[in-house]
Every structure is written in C-alpha cells, then in structure tokens.
Coordinates of C-alpha atoms and ligand atoms in Angstrom, one line a residue:
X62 CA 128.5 100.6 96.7
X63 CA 130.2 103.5 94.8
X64 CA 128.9 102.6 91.5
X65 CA 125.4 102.6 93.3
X66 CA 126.2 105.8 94.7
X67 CA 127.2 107.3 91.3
X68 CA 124.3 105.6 89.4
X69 CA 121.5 107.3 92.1
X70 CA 123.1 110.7 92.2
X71 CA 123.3 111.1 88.4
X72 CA 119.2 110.2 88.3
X73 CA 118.6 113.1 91.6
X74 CA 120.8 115.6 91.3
X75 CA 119.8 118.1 89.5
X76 CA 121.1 119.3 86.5
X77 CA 122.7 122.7 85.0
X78 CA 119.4 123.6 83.2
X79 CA 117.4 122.4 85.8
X80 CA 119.6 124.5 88.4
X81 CA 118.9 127.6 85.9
X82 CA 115.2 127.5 85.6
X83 CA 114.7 127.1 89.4
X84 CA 117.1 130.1 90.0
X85 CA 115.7 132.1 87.5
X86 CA 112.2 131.9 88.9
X87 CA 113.6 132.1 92.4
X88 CA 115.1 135.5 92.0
X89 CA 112.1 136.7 90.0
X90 CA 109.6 136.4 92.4
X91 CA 112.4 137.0 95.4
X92 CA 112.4 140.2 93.5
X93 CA 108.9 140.5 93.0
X94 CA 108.6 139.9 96.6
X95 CA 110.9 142.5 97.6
X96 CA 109.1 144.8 95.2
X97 CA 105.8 144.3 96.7
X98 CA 107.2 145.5 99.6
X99 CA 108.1 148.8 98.2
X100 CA 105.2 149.5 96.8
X101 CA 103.2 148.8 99.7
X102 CA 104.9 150.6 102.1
X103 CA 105.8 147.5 103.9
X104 CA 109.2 147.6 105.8
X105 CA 110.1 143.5 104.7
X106 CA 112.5 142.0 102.6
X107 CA 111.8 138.5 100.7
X108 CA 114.4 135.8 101.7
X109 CA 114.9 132.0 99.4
X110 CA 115.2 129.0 102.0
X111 CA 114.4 125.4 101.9
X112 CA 116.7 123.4 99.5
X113 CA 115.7 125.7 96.9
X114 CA 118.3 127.9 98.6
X115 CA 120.7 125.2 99.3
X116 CA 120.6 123.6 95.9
X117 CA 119.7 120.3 98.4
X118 CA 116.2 119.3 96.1
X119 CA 116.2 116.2 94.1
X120 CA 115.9 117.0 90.5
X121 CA 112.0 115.9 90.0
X122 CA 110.9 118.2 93.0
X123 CA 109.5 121.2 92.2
X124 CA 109.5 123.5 95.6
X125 CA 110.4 127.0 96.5
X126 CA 110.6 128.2 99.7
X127 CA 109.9 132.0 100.2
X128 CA 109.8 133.5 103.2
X129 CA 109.2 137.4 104.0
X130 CA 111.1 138.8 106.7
X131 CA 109.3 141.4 109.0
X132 CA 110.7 143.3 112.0
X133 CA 110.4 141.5 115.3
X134 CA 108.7 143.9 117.3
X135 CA 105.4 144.0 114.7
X136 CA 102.5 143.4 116.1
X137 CA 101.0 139.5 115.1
X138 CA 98.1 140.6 113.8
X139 CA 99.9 143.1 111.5
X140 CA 102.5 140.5 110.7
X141 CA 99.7 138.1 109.2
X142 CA 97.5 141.2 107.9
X143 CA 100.7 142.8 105.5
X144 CA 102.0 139.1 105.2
X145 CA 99.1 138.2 103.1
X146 CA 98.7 141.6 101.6
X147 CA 102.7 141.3 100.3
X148 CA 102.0 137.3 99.3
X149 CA 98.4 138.3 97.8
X150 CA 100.5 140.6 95.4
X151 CA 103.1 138.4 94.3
X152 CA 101.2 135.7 93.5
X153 CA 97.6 137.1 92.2
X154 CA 95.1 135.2 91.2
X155 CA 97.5 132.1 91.4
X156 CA 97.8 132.6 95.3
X157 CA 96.2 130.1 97.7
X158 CA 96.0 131.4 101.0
X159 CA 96.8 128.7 103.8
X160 CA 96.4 128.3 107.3
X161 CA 99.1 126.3 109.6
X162 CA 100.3 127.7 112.6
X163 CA 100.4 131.2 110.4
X164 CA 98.9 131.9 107.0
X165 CA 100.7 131.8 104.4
X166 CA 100.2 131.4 100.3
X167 CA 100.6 128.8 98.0
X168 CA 100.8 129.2 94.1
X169 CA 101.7 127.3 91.2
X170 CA 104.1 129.2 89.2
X171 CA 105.8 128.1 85.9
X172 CA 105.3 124.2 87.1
X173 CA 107.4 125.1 90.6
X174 CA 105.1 124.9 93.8
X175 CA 105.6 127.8 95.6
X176 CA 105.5 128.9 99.1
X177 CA 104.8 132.6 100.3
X178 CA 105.5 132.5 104.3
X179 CA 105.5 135.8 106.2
X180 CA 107.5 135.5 109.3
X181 CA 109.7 137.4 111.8
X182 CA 113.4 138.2 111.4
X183 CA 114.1 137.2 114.6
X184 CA 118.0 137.7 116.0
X185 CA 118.2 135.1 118.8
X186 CA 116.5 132.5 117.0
X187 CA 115.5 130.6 120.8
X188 CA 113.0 133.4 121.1
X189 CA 111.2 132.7 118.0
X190 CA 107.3 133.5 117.5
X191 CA 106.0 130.7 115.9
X192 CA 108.4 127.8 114.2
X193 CA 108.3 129.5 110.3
X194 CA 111.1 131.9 112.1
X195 CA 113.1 129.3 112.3
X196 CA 113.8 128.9 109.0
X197 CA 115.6 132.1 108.0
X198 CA 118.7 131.0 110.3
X199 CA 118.4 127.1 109.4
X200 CA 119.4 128.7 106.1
X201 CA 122.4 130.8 107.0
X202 CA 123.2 127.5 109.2
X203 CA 123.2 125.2 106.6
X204 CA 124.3 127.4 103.6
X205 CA 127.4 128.2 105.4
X206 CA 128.7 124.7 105.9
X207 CA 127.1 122.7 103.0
X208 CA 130.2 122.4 100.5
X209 CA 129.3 121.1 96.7
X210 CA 130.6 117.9 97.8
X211 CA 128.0 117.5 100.9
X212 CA 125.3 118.9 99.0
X213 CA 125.7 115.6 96.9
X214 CA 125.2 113.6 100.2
X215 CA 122.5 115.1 101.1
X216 CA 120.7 114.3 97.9
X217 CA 121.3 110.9 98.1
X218 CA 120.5 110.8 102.0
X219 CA 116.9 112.6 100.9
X220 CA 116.5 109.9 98.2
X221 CA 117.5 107.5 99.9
X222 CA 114.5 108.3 102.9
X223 CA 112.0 108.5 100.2
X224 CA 112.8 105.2 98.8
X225 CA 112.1 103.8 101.9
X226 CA 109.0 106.2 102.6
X227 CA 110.5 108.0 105.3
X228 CA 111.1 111.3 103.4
X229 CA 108.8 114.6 105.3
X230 CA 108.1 115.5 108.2
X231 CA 104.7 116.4 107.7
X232 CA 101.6 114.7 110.1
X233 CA 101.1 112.0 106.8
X234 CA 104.4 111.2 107.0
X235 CA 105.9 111.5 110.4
X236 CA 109.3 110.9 108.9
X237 CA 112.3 112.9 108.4
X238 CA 112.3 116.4 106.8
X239 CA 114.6 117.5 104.3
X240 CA 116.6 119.8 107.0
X241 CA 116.9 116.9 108.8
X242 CA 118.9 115.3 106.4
X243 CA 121.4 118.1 105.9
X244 CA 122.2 118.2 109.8
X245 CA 122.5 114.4 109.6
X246 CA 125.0 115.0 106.6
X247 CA 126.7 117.5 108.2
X248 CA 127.4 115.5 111.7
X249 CA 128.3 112.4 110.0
X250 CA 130.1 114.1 106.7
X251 CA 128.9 111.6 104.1
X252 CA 126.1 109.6 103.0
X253 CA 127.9 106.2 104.2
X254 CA 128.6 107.6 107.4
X255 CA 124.9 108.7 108.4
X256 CA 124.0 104.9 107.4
X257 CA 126.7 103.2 108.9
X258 CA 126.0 105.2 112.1
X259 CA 122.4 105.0 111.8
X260 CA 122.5 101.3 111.8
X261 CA 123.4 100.7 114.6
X262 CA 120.6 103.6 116.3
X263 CA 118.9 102.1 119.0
X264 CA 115.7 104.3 120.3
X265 CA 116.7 107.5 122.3
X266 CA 119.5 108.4 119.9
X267 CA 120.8 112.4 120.8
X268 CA 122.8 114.3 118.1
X269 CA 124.0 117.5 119.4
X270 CA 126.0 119.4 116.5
X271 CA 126.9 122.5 118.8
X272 CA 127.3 120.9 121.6
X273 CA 125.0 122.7 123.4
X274 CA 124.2 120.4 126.2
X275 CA 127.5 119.3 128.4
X276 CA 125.7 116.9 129.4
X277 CA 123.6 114.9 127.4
X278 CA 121.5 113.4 130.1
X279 CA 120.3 116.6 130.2
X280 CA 119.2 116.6 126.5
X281 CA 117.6 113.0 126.6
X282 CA 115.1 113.9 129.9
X283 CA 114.2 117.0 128.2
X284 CA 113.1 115.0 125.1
X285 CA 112.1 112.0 126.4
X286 CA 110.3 109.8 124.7
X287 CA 111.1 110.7 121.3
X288 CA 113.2 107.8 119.4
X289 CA 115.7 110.6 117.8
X290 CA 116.1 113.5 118.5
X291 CA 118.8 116.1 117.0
X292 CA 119.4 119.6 119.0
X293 CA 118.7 122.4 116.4
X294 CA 121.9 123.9 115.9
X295 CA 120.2 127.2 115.7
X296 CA 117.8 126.6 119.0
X297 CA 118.8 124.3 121.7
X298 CA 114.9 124.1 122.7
X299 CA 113.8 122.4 119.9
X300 CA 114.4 118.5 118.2
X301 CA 114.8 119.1 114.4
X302 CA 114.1 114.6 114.8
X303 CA 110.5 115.7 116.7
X304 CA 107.9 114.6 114.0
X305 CA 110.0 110.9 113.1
X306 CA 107.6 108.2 114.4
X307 CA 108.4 105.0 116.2
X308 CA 107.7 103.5 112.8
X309 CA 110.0 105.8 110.8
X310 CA 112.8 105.8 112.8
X311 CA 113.1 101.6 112.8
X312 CA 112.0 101.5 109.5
X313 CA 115.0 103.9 108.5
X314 CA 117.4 101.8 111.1
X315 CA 116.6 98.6 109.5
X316 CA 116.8 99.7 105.9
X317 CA 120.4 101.3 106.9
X318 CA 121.3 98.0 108.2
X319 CA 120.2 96.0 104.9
X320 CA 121.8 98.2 102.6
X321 CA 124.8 97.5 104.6
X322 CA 124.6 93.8 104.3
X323 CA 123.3 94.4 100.9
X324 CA 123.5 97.4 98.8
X325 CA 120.9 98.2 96.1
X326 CA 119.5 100.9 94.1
X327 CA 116.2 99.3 95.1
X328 CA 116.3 101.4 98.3
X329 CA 116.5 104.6 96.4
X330 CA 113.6 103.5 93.8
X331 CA 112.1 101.0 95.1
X332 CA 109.3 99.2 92.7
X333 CA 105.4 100.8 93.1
X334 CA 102.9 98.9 95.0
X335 CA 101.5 96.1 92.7
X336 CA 98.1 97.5 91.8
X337 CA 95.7 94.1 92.8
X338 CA 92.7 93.5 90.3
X339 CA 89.5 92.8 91.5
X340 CA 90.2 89.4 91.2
X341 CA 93.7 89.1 93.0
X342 CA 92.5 91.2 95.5
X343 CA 89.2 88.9 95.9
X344 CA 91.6 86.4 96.5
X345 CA 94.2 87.8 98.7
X346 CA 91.0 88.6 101.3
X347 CA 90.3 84.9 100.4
X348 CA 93.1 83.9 102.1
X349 CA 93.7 86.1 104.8
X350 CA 90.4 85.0 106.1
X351 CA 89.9 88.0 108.2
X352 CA 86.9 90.6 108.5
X353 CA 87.7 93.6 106.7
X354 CA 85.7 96.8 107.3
X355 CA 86.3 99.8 105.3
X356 CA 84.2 102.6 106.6
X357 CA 83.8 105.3 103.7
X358 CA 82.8 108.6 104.4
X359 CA 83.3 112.9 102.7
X360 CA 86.7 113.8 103.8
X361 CA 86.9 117.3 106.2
X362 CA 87.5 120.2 103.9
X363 CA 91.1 120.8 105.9
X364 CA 94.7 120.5 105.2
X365 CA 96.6 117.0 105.4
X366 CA 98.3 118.0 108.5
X367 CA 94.9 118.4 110.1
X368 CA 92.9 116.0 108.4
X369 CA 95.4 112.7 109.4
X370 CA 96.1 113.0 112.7
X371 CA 92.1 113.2 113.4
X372 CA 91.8 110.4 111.0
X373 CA 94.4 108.6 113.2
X374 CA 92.5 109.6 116.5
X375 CA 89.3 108.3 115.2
X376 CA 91.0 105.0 114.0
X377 CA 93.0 104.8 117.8
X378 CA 89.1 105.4 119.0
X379 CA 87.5 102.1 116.7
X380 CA 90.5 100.2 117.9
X381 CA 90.0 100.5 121.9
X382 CA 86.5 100.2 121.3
X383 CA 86.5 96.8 119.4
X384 CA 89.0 95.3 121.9
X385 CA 87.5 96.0 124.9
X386 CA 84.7 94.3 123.1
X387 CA 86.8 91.0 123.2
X388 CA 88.0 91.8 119.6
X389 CA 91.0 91.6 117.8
X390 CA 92.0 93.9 115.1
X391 CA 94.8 93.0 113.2
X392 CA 95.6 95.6 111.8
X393 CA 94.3 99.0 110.7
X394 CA 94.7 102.2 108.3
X395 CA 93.4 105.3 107.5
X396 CA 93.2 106.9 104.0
X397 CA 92.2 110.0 102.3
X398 CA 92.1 111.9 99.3
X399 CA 88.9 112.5 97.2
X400 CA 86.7 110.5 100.2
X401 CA 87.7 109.5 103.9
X402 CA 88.5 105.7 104.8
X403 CA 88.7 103.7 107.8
X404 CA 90.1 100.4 107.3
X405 CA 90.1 97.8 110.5
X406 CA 90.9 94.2 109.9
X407 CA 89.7 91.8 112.4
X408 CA 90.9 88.6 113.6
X409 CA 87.2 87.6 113.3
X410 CA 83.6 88.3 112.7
X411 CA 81.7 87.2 115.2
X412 CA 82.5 86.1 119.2
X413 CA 80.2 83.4 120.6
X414 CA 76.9 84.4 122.3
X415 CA 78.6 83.9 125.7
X416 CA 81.1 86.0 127.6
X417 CA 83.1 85.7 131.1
X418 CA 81.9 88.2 133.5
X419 CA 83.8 88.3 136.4
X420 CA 82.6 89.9 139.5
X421 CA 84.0 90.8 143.4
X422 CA 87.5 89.3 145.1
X423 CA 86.8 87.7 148.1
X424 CA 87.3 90.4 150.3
X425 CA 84.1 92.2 149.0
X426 CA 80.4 91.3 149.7
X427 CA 79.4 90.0 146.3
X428 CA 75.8 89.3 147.3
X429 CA 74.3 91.9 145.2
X430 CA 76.2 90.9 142.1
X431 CA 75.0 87.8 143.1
X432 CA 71.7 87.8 142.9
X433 CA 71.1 91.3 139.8
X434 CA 72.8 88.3 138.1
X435 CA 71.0 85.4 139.3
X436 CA 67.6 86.6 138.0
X437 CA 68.9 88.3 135.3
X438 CA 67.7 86.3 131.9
X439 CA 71.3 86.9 130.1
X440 CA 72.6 84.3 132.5
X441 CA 74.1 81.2 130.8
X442 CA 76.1 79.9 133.3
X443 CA 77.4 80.9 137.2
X444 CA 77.6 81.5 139.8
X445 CA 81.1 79.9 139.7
X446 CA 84.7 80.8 141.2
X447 CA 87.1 80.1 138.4
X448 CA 90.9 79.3 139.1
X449 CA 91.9 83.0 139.9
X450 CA 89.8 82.7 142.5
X451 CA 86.8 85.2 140.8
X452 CA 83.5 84.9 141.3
X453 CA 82.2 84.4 137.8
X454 CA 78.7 84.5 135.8
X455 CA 78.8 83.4 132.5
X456 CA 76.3 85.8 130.3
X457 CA 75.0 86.5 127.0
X458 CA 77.3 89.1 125.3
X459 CA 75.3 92.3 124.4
X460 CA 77.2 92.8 120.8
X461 CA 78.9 89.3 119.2
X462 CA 79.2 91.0 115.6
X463 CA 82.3 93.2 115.2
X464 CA 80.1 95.6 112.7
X465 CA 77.4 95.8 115.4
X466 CA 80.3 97.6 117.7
X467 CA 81.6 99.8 114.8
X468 CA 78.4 101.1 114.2
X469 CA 77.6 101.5 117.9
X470 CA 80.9 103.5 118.2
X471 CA 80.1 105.3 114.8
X472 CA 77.2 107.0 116.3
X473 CA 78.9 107.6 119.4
X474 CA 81.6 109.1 117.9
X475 CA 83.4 109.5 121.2
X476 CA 87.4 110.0 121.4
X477 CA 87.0 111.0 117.7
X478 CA 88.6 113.5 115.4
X479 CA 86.4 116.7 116.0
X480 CA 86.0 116.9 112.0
X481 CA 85.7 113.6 111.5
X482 CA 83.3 113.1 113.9
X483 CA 81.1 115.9 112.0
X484 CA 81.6 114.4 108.8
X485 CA 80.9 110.9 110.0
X486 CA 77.7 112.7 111.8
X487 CA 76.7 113.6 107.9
X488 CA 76.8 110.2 106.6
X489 CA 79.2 107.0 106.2
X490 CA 79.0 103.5 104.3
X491 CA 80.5 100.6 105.9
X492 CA 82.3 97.7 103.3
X493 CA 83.0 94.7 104.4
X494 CA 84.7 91.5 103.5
X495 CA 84.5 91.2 99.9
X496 CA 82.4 94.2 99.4
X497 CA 85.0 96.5 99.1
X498 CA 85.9 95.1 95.8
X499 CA 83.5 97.4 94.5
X500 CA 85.0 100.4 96.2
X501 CA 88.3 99.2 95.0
X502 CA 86.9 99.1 91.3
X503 CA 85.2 102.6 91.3
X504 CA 87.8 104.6 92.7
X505 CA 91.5 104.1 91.5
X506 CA 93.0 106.0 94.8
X507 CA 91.1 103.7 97.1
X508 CA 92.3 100.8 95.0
X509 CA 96.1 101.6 95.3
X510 CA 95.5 102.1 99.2
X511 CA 94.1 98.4 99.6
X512 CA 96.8 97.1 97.2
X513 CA 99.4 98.5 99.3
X514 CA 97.6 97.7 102.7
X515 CA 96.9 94.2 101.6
X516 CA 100.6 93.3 100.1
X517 CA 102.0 95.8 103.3
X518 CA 106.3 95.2 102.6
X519 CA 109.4 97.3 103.1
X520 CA 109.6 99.0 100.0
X521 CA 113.1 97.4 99.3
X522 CA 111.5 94.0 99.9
X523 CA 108.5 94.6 97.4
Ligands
LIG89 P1 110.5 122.4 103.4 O1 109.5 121.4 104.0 O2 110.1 123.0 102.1 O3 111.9 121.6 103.4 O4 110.7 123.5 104.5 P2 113.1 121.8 102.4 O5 114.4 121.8 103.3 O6 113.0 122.9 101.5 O7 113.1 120.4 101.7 P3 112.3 119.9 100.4 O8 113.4 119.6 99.4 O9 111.4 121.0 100.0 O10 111.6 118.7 100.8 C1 111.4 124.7 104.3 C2 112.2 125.1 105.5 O11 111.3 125.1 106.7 C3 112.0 124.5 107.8 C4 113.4 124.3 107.4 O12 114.2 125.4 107.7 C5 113.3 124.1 105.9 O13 114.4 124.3 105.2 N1 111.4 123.3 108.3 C6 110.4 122.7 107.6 C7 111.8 122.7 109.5 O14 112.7 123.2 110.2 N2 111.2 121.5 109.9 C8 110.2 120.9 109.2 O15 109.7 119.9 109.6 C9 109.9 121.5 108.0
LIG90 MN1 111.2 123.2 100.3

C-alpha cells in the first residue's frame, strides 16, 4: 500500500512551481482586495481560505477562495451592497456576480477560478449570519493543526473521494467537501486510519473532535437521520458531514472496505465511463429489454445547486406517479448541462387493459360501490370477494401505456421543481426506447450521461 500511497501523492500534490503561481496570485488579488477597500472607504480586510490557504488542493484544481471580512454589527443589506461593490472592483469586467445564500463574485483569473465572498467577521462563530462566516475560523481551525505531513493525507483522502465520486459537497454531488476531509484527517491522523476506521462505518456515525457533546446521544438525536455527521469543531450546531447522501456515505464505506482487501491506484483514478456508440448502446437497450424514456427539455437559467435538487424533485414526482399507476421503474436519473433530461427506465411498457379494484371491508355498506360499478361499462369482471376477504371489481384501467402517465403528469406538473415545472410548461420532447440514439448522437454530453447510466459501476469496478 505505501508504494500506492507514494505513486498517488506524487501525481496530486502539488508542486513548488505550482505552489508559487497559486500564491503569487493569491496575495495579489488578497492585496487587491484589501486595496479596494481603502479606496472605497470600506472598513474590510480580504482574508485566503479554502485549501488554497491550506496548501490542501490537488495539483490539477485550480480554486481560490477569498473571502472579505466585514464588521459584525453591519447592516445585511450594506454587507451585500459594499460586498459586491469591493468584489466588483477586484475583479472588473472578469467578475460574475452570484447568488447562493449571499452574493458573491466569480472570475477567471490567470487560469485560477476565483471566489469573491463578502461575509461577516464574526467572534463566536455559533452566532454566525449566514454559513459563508463560517469559513474564516474553519481556516484558523484547520491551519493551526494541519502539519506538512497531514496536509499530504489530506490530499490523498480528497483524491481518494473523487476517484470514487464522492468528492463536494455541493447539491450535484451530495458528497464530502474538502473541509470535510481535513477534519477526518485530523481525527484519524492519516490517510490509512480514516479508511481503516471508515470501513467499518455503519449509518449514524458521530465524530466529535472537541468533544463538545458529553454525551453523544445527545449529538445523534439532534442530527438524526443523517448517515455521518461530524460536530464542526468551530460550531457545535452544525454537521460539517450534513450534505453526504445515503449513497455517498456507503459508497465511500464500501470502497474503504475494498481498498482494504485490495489496494489499487484504481480508486484514486479510476478509468472514464466507456463512451457507447450508437451501436453498442442500441444494443445494450437491446438487452436490457426495458422502456426507456428520456424526457428533454431547456434547462432553468439557475445555478447547479438550484437546478438539481428541482431536477431531483421533479424526477421523485414521475416516479410516485408511474407507480401508483401499477408501474415499475427501475431505475431513474436526471441530467443537465446545455439541455435538461429526465431519464426513467421502466420494468415495462404497457400493463394489461384490466386492473384490480378493490372496494369496502366488510364492515362498511358497499352497496353503492356495488352498483356505480355494476353499470359502469369499464367493468370486466366482479363483483367478487378475493382471498383477503375484499370485495373486488375487475375494470378497465384508464392509462395501460407508461408514456400515456408521463405525459399526463407532464402537464400536471404537480410535486415538481418550481423551474422545472416552467420550463417543462415551455416545451419538452419525450425519447423513448431506441429513440434516444439519436439524442445520444447529436449531443456528446447527453451521450456520456447514457453511457454512464447504462454501464452504471463503482468507479473502481469499471
Ligand atoms: P470550497 O468548497 O472551495 O472548499 O469552500 P475547499 O476547502 O477550498 O476545497 P477545494 O479544494 O476547493 O475543493 C471554501 C470554504 O468554505 C467552507 C470551508 O470553510 C471551506 O474551506 N465550506 C465550503 C464548508 O464549510 N462546507 C462546504 O460544504 C463548503
Ligand atoms: Mn476552494
């Protein structure tokens, strides 16, 4: 394993003229920043954070982190307004103004993405504002007890999650974010020990660095539900571990466990999806012998982080509504990027004409249901008392095509994202079965999605 180790850490870890460049455009525009203020009149100061700061970024990421420090008793509204106004002037005509929880401004600078976040420089960081104040003290946290050594476990913990997909904590993702991996470093004090510990994680996992819950009963009701959670050293209130998924968490359990058994660089660079051609993929649908739909519509003007979990709402939404219909899907997936994408796979196409439908127990009059029933010219079959003991008509099903319930609940569009619901109410195209071949040839991100959906593997496995 320690020739793995070495191997992986001499591809990630950044090297001395890497470590230059980044600092030298760090401090510039930390300067900049701080400059901006001057000359504005702004009473701030520009702070690096993120694993910019910590020299924690795997050498082919290109991120800095800068956050602007205001006075904790500013106004919100003043906060955003000189925020912006400070951010605007650093980055110019580059700058990219987002909205999360706060604005901020993006820019691309000298091939780094940067980050321009105004926030508040809060003292007792468990009465933050909003969750950007944070930050500032993660970073005196962390810089104080990252030594060279454990900064080298770190990168190999943070390339180790990506390899397995796992890597951000962002709403795509739902996985583990790069802070995340420095407190898991830190508790366990080396790469092997977070994986030897982790695989052996069963759900409801609490880490509590600090100590800041005696008890930890008291920790695990207060975050219930979550599969890991890990006490912010820097505010008790909050689980660093809250965005890592079901999903995530076994995923990253069960690739700990294999590397265990059997180590590899393949979890740290795991091979690319197999892009399918037309005719492999025409093939693979061959012999799945399901019902694919892949609904296509213009993707919400919005960020990621808004855009997927609607996308994931609206998918939750098609899912209910097919199996109460007596469908089932086998699996589903939601892409976007240039275009939107739905993708539900069903079990079949069609049900038969005919359907159960059970009426009263025998405690309640059923003479009514009786006889609506009776004259009703759906009736196939009934009334009958099946071996539950129901009173049972057998009738003619309203919808037996799958696609005649998705496009039912398409114009519904009940339970949906609100976004997605507008841009489905603009337009959509349904593909199905073999149909999306065409898709798949037109557009080389939709392709790569359906190659990865339709040879779905553990990374390490592909
Ligand atoms: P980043 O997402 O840029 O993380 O957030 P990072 O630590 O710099 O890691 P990479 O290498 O870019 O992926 C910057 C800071 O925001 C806080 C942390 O303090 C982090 O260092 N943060 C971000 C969180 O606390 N939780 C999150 O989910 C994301
Ligand atoms: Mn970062």
């Amino acid at each position: 394993m320690e020739k793995i180790l070495e191997k992986v850490l001499r591809r990630v870890k950044p090297k001395k003229l890497d470590r230059e460049r980044l600092k030298k455009v760090a401090d510039g525009l930390v300067k900049r920043a701080d400059d901006a203020c001057s000359e504005l009149g702004v009473e701030a100061r520009a702070m690096l954070v993120g694993s910019a700061a910590r020299r924690t970024w795997l050498r082919d990421e290109r991120d800095i982190d800068i956050f602007i420090l205001f006075p904790e008793n500013l106004p919100r509204e003043e906060l955003e307004r000189k925020g912006l106004e400070v951010a605007g002037k650093v980055a110019g005509r580059r700058g990219r103004e987002q909205f999360a929880e706060h604005p901020y401004v993006t820019m691309k600078f000298k091939g780094f993405d940067i980050d321009l976040v105004p926030c508040y420089d809060i003292s007792d960081p468990s009465k933050i504002q909003s969750a950007v104040d944070r930050s500032p003290h993660h970073q005196r946290y962390v810089e104080a007890r990252l030594t060279p050594e454990l900064t080298d476990e770190v990168l190999l913990l943070k390339q180790f999650l990506t390899g397995i997909g796992a890597y951000g904590a962002e709403l795509q993702v739902q996985g583990f974010s790069g802070y995340l991996a420095e407190l898991l470093t830190l508790n366990y004090g080396s790469f092997r020990g977070v994986v030897g510990a982790a695989s052996t994680w069963e759900p409801g996992v609490v880490l509590d660095l600090r100590g800041k819950y005696p008890d930890l009963e008291e920790a695990r009701a207060l975050f219930t539900g979550q599969p890991l959670t890990v006490i912010d050293p820097v505010d008790p209130n909050r689980n660093v571990a809250a965005a890592v998924s079901m999903q995530n968490f076994a995923t990253f359990v069960r690739a700990c466990q294999s590397f265990l058994n059997n180590p590899g660089e393949r979890f740290f660079f795991p091979k690319p999806v197999k892009l399918l051609t037309s005719r492999q993929m025409s093939w693979v649908l061959k012999q799945r012998g399901t019902t694919l739909f892949c609904i296509v519509f213009d993707r919400p003007d919005l960020v990621p982080d808004i855009t997927y979990p609607q996308l994931r709402k609206t998918e939750r939404a098609l899912v209910t509504k097919l199996t109460r219909a007596g469908f089932w899907v086998l699996r589903s997936d939601v892409w976007s990027n240039g275009k939107a994408l739905l993708l539900l796979e069903l079990s079949i196409a069609e049900l038969p004409r005919v359907r159960a439908h059970p009426g009263p127990p025998v405690t309640v009059k059923a003479e009514d249901f009786i006889s609506k029933h009776l004259r009703s010219k759906h009736k196939l079959a009934g009334p009958f008392i099946d071996e539950a003991g129901r009173l049972t008509f057998e009738v003619e099903r309203e919808h037996a095509r799958g696609r005649e319930i998705l496009e039912k609940a398409l114009e519904e569009r009940t339970a949906f994202g609100k976004h997605v619901a507008k841009s489905l109410a603009k337009g959509y195209k349904i593909y199905d079965g073999q149909r999306v071949l065409a898709l798949a040839r037109r557009n080389k991100g939709i392709r790569r999605f359906l190659s990865g959906y339709l040879t779905r593997c553990l990374p390490w496995h592909r």
